[in-house]
């Protein structure tokens, strides 16, 4: 088994409820080094943050540019890096795994929606199983569940749908599930129903929220593109001061 992936996988297990794994999202090599120097044991790139750093809208980054950016981030640090590769850019599982390993990452996020539409959960589970079979233990697979961003809350029980999808993905070999934008009351239900670690979306404005998410059952906290956006806001403020505004 790939040693960095083993180290990364172990970080998700045996955690105290008030101490989830916090993974900041670097968008380039410089930000990755800042987070490593601050003491974070691992990092998780956000696709939207990387896209912004490359001049693209979220979801519009060409695959080659995304993998190249992720590779630069992974090379810049000594801690494990996981990569958000959206829905996998239409790549077959063997090619997707090859590209991820070539980039030097130890894990990936794969979402279960495409162009704003949820994919069939069994089809997604089959894809996750193929990715896991090709990768073996070399990649930590975080299965994002998009029921709260692309589902229809008027037509279904969103919590039940989220749990059903998360269980399918765990059974398919996903190491972790990520119900994006799930509210607090749903997080605890999903965490209790799924046998793998749960990823929750945190907020950098309220560090105490990390503890609360852990107490609700989240083993891992990520921030999406929020840190990149805060950095851009800081640069915008600096630019204004340079212009005397």
Short mmCIF file of C-alpha atoms in Angstrom, two decimals:
data_model
loop_
_atom_site.label_atom_id
_atom_site.label_comp_id
_atom_site.label_asym_id
_atom_site.label_seq_id
_atom_site.Cartn_x
_atom_site.Cartn_y
_atom_site.Cartn_z
CA UNK A 1 0.00 0.00 0.00
CA UNK A 2 1.21 3.52 -0.78
CA UNK A 3 2.61 4.90 2.48
CA UNK A 4 1.41 8.54 2.08
CA UNK A 5 -2.12 7.31 1.38
CA UNK A 6 -1.96 5.09 4.46
CA UNK A 7 -0.86 8.04 6.59
CA UNK A 8 -3.65 10.19 5.16
CA UNK A 9 -6.27 7.48 5.68
CA UNK A 10 -5.21 7.01 9.30
CA UNK A 11 -5.71 10.73 9.99
CA UNK A 12 -9.45 10.24 9.52
CA UNK A 13 -9.88 7.52 12.12
CA UNK A 14 -9.87 7.39 15.90
CA UNK A 15 -10.55 11.08 16.29
CA UNK A 16 -12.25 12.61 19.31
CA UNK A 17 -15.61 14.26 18.52
CA UNK A 18 -14.28 17.71 19.37
CA UNK A 19 -11.13 17.22 17.28
CA UNK A 20 -11.99 16.49 13.62
CA UNK A 21 -9.31 16.53 10.94
CA UNK A 22 -9.10 20.07 9.53
CA UNK A 23 -7.93 20.22 5.92
CA UNK A 24 -7.40 23.72 4.51
CA UNK A 25 -7.72 24.10 0.74
CA UNK A 26 -4.65 25.48 -1.04
CA UNK A 27 -5.19 26.96 -4.49
CA UNK A 28 -1.53 27.19 -5.52
CA UNK A 29 1.95 26.20 -4.35
CA UNK A 30 2.46 29.33 -2.25
CA UNK A 31 -0.76 28.89 -0.25
CA UNK A 32 0.03 25.20 0.21
CA UNK A 33 3.37 26.08 1.79
CA UNK A 34 1.70 28.58 4.10
CA UNK A 35 -0.72 25.93 5.36
CA UNK A 36 2.04 23.36 5.78
CA UNK A 37 4.22 25.86 7.67
CA UNK A 38 1.24 26.59 9.94
CA UNK A 39 1.27 22.94 11.01
CA UNK A 40 -1.60 21.28 9.17
CA UNK A 41 -0.89 17.55 8.71
CA UNK A 42 -2.53 17.32 5.27
CA UNK A 43 -4.25 19.48 2.65
CA UNK A 44 -7.23 19.18 0.31
CA UNK A 45 -7.40 21.28 -2.84
CA UNK A 46 -10.76 22.89 -3.75
CA UNK A 47 -11.61 22.73 -7.44
CA UNK A 48 -13.30 26.15 -7.35
CA UNK A 49 -10.33 27.76 -5.62
CA UNK A 50 -7.86 26.27 -8.07
CA UNK A 51 -10.12 27.29 -10.95
CA UNK A 52 -10.14 30.90 -9.72
CA UNK A 53 -6.35 30.91 -9.42
CA UNK A 54 -6.14 29.77 -13.05
CA UNK A 55 -8.67 32.30 -14.30
CA UNK A 56 -11.61 29.94 -14.80
CA UNK A 57 -15.13 29.80 -13.44
CA UNK A 58 -15.92 26.91 -11.12
CA UNK A 59 -16.42 23.73 -13.13
CA UNK A 60 -14.79 25.14 -16.28
CA UNK A 61 -11.14 24.24 -15.73
CA UNK A 62 -9.72 21.96 -18.45
CA UNK A 63 -8.64 18.65 -16.95
CA UNK A 64 -5.02 19.05 -18.04
CA UNK A 65 -4.74 22.40 -16.28
CA UNK A 66 -6.38 21.12 -13.11
CA UNK A 67 -4.04 18.14 -12.85
CA UNK A 68 -1.01 20.34 -13.58
CA UNK A 69 -2.06 22.79 -10.84
CA UNK A 70 -2.66 19.98 -8.37
CA UNK A 71 0.74 18.49 -9.20
CA UNK A 72 2.45 21.82 -8.48
CA UNK A 73 0.71 21.98 -5.10
CA UNK A 74 1.64 18.40 -4.21
CA UNK A 75 5.28 18.98 -5.19
CA UNK A 76 5.49 22.12 -3.08
CA UNK A 77 4.81 20.42 0.26
CA UNK A 78 5.81 17.32 2.19
CA UNK A 79 2.38 16.64 3.74
CA UNK A 80 -0.27 14.51 1.97
CA UNK A 81 -2.50 16.31 -0.53
CA UNK A 82 -5.96 15.25 -1.68
CA UNK A 83 -7.44 16.74 -4.85
CA UNK A 84 -10.96 17.79 -5.71
CA UNK A 85 -11.38 16.60 -9.30
CA UNK A 86 -15.09 17.39 -9.56
CA UNK A 87 -16.88 14.52 -11.35
CA UNK A 88 -13.66 13.19 -12.87
CA UNK A 89 -13.71 15.11 -16.16
CA UNK A 90 -15.25 12.22 -18.04
CA UNK A 91 -12.11 10.13 -17.63
CA UNK A 92 -12.32 6.35 -17.39
CA UNK A 93 -11.44 5.08 -13.89
CA UNK A 94 -8.04 3.73 -14.93
CA UNK A 95 -7.02 6.99 -16.59
CA UNK A 96 -8.38 9.07 -13.70
CA UNK A 97 -6.39 7.06 -11.17
CA UNK A 98 -3.27 7.26 -13.32
CA UNK A 99 -3.55 11.05 -13.61
CA UNK A 100 -4.08 11.45 -9.88
CA UNK A 101 -1.11 9.28 -8.99
CA UNK A 102 1.06 11.06 -11.54
CA UNK A 103 0.10 14.34 -9.88
CA UNK A 104 1.41 13.01 -6.59
CA UNK A 105 -1.79 13.19 -4.57
CA UNK A 106 -3.03 10.63 -2.04
CA UNK A 107 -6.76 11.12 -2.41
CA UNK A 108 -9.57 12.67 -4.39
CA UNK A 109 -13.07 14.09 -4.14
CA UNK A 110 -15.57 12.74 -6.67
CA UNK A 111 -19.02 14.34 -6.80
CA UNK A 112 -22.26 12.66 -7.81
CA UNK A 113 -23.62 15.40 -10.04
CA UNK A 114 -22.81 16.62 -13.52
CA UNK A 115 -23.85 19.98 -15.00
CA UNK A 116 -26.02 20.61 -11.97
CA UNK A 117 -27.90 17.32 -12.16
CA UNK A 118 -27.60 14.39 -9.76
CA UNK A 119 -26.41 11.19 -11.40
CA UNK A 120 -28.01 7.84 -10.73
CA UNK A 121 -26.60 6.68 -7.37
CA UNK A 122 -26.00 3.09 -8.46
CA UNK A 123 -24.12 4.28 -11.52
CA UNK A 124 -22.02 6.52 -9.29
CA UNK A 125 -21.42 3.65 -6.87
CA UNK A 126 -20.22 1.48 -9.75
CA UNK A 127 -17.82 4.23 -10.83
CA UNK A 128 -16.48 4.62 -7.30
CA UNK A 129 -15.99 0.85 -7.06
CA UNK A 130 -14.01 0.88 -10.30
CA UNK A 131 -11.84 3.76 -9.13
CA UNK A 132 -11.18 2.02 -5.85
CA UNK A 133 -10.40 -1.29 -7.58
CA UNK A 134 -7.87 0.37 -9.89
CA UNK A 135 -6.31 2.46 -7.13
CA UNK A 136 -6.23 -0.25 -4.49
CA UNK A 137 -5.03 1.42 -1.31
CA UNK A 138 -3.13 4.12 -3.16
CA UNK A 139 -5.92 6.71 -3.10
CA UNK A 140 -8.32 7.86 -0.40
CA UNK A 141 -11.69 8.32 -2.12
CA UNK A 142 -14.00 10.98 -0.72
CA UNK A 143 -17.48 10.60 -2.25
CA UNK A 144 -19.31 13.91 -2.40
CA UNK A 145 -23.09 13.69 -2.12
CA UNK A 146 -24.81 16.63 -3.84
CA UNK A 147 -28.39 16.09 -2.70
CA UNK A 148 -28.42 19.42 -0.84
CA UNK A 149 -27.11 21.45 -3.77
CA UNK A 150 -28.74 19.76 -6.76
CA UNK A 151 -31.59 17.68 -5.32
CA UNK A 152 -35.27 18.58 -5.33
CA UNK A 153 -36.35 19.07 -1.70
CA UNK A 154 -40.02 19.23 -2.70
CA UNK A 155 -39.96 15.82 -4.35
CA UNK A 156 -37.96 13.71 -1.92
CA UNK A 157 -36.83 13.21 1.66
CA UNK A 158 -33.41 14.79 1.27
CA UNK A 159 -31.92 13.27 4.42
CA UNK A 160 -33.09 9.78 3.46
CA UNK A 161 -31.79 10.23 -0.09
CA UNK A 162 -28.45 11.47 1.25
CA UNK A 163 -28.12 8.50 3.60
CA UNK A 164 -29.07 6.03 0.86
CA UNK A 165 -26.48 7.46 -1.50
CA UNK A 166 -23.81 7.66 1.18
CA UNK A 167 -24.35 4.02 2.15
CA UNK A 168 -24.12 2.91 -1.48
CA UNK A 169 -20.88 4.81 -1.91
CA UNK A 170 -19.41 3.39 1.30
CA UNK A 171 -20.35 -0.12 0.20
CA UNK A 172 -18.64 0.60 -3.14
CA UNK A 173 -15.38 1.33 -1.31
CA UNK A 174 -15.45 5.07 -0.66
CA UNK A 175 -13.25 5.94 2.31
CA UNK A 176 -15.31 8.97 3.28
CA UNK A 177 -18.60 10.66 2.32
CA UNK A 178 -19.20 14.37 1.93
CA UNK A 179 -22.82 15.59 2.01
CA UNK A 180 -22.11 19.08 0.74
CA UNK A 181 -24.15 21.86 2.39
CA UNK A 182 -26.02 19.42 4.64
CA UNK A 183 -27.54 21.26 7.63
CA UNK A 184 -26.42 20.42 11.15
CA UNK A 185 -29.43 18.28 12.02
CA UNK A 186 -28.87 16.16 8.91
CA UNK A 187 -25.14 15.73 9.53
CA UNK A 188 -25.67 13.85 12.76
CA UNK A 189 -28.19 11.51 11.11
CA UNK A 190 -25.90 10.79 8.16
CA UNK A 191 -22.89 10.23 10.41
CA UNK A 192 -24.84 7.75 12.52
CA UNK A 193 -26.08 5.86 9.46
CA UNK A 194 -22.88 5.55 7.43
CA UNK A 195 -19.92 3.31 8.41
CA UNK A 196 -17.16 5.57 7.02
CA UNK A 197 -15.88 8.99 8.13
CA UNK A 198 -18.00 12.03 7.31
CA UNK A 199 -16.64 15.22 5.68
CA UNK A 200 -18.43 18.47 6.57
CA UNK A 201 -18.11 21.96 5.13
CA UNK A 202 -16.69 24.39 7.67
CA UNK A 203 -16.45 28.16 7.81
CA UNK A 204 -13.22 30.07 8.45
CA UNK A 205 -15.10 32.92 10.17
CA UNK A 206 -15.99 30.81 13.20
CA UNK A 207 -13.24 28.44 14.38
CA UNK A 208 -15.53 27.14 17.13
CA UNK A 209 -17.80 25.77 14.38
CA UNK A 210 -15.16 23.13 13.66
CA UNK A 211 -15.62 21.70 17.14
CA UNK A 212 -19.39 21.75 16.77
CA UNK A 213 -19.23 19.92 13.43
CA UNK A 214 -17.03 17.29 15.05
CA UNK A 215 -19.52 16.85 17.86
CA UNK A 216 -22.23 16.31 15.21
CA UNK A 217 -20.23 13.42 13.78
CA UNK A 218 -17.89 14.96 11.22
CA UNK A 219 -14.43 13.37 11.21
CA UNK A 220 -13.08 15.77 8.60
CA UNK A 221 -13.63 19.48 7.88
CA UNK A 222 -12.91 21.20 4.59
CA UNK A 223 -13.70 24.72 3.40
CA UNK A 224 -14.18 24.56 -0.34
CA UNK A 225 -12.93 27.77 -2.02
CA UNK A 226 -13.61 29.96 1.02
CA UNK A 227 -9.95 30.42 1.97
CA UNK A 228 -8.98 31.43 -1.58
CA UNK A 229 -11.84 33.94 -1.61
CA UNK A 230 -10.74 35.42 1.72
CA UNK A 231 -7.22 35.79 0.33
CA UNK A 232 -8.61 37.54 -2.76
CA UNK A 233 -10.61 39.87 -0.51
CA UNK A 234 -7.42 40.71 1.40
CA UNK A 235 -5.56 41.48 -1.83
CA UNK A 236 -8.51 43.61 -2.99
CA UNK A 237 -8.31 45.61 0.22
CA UNK A 238 -4.56 46.05 -0.18
CA UNK A 239 -5.06 47.20 -3.77
CA UNK A 240 -7.56 49.77 -2.60
CA UNK A 241 -5.16 51.11 0.02
CA UNK A 242 -2.39 51.40 -2.58
CA UNK A 243 -4.75 53.53 -4.65
CA UNK A 244 -5.60 55.62 -1.62
CA UNK A 245 -9.19 54.39 -1.37
#
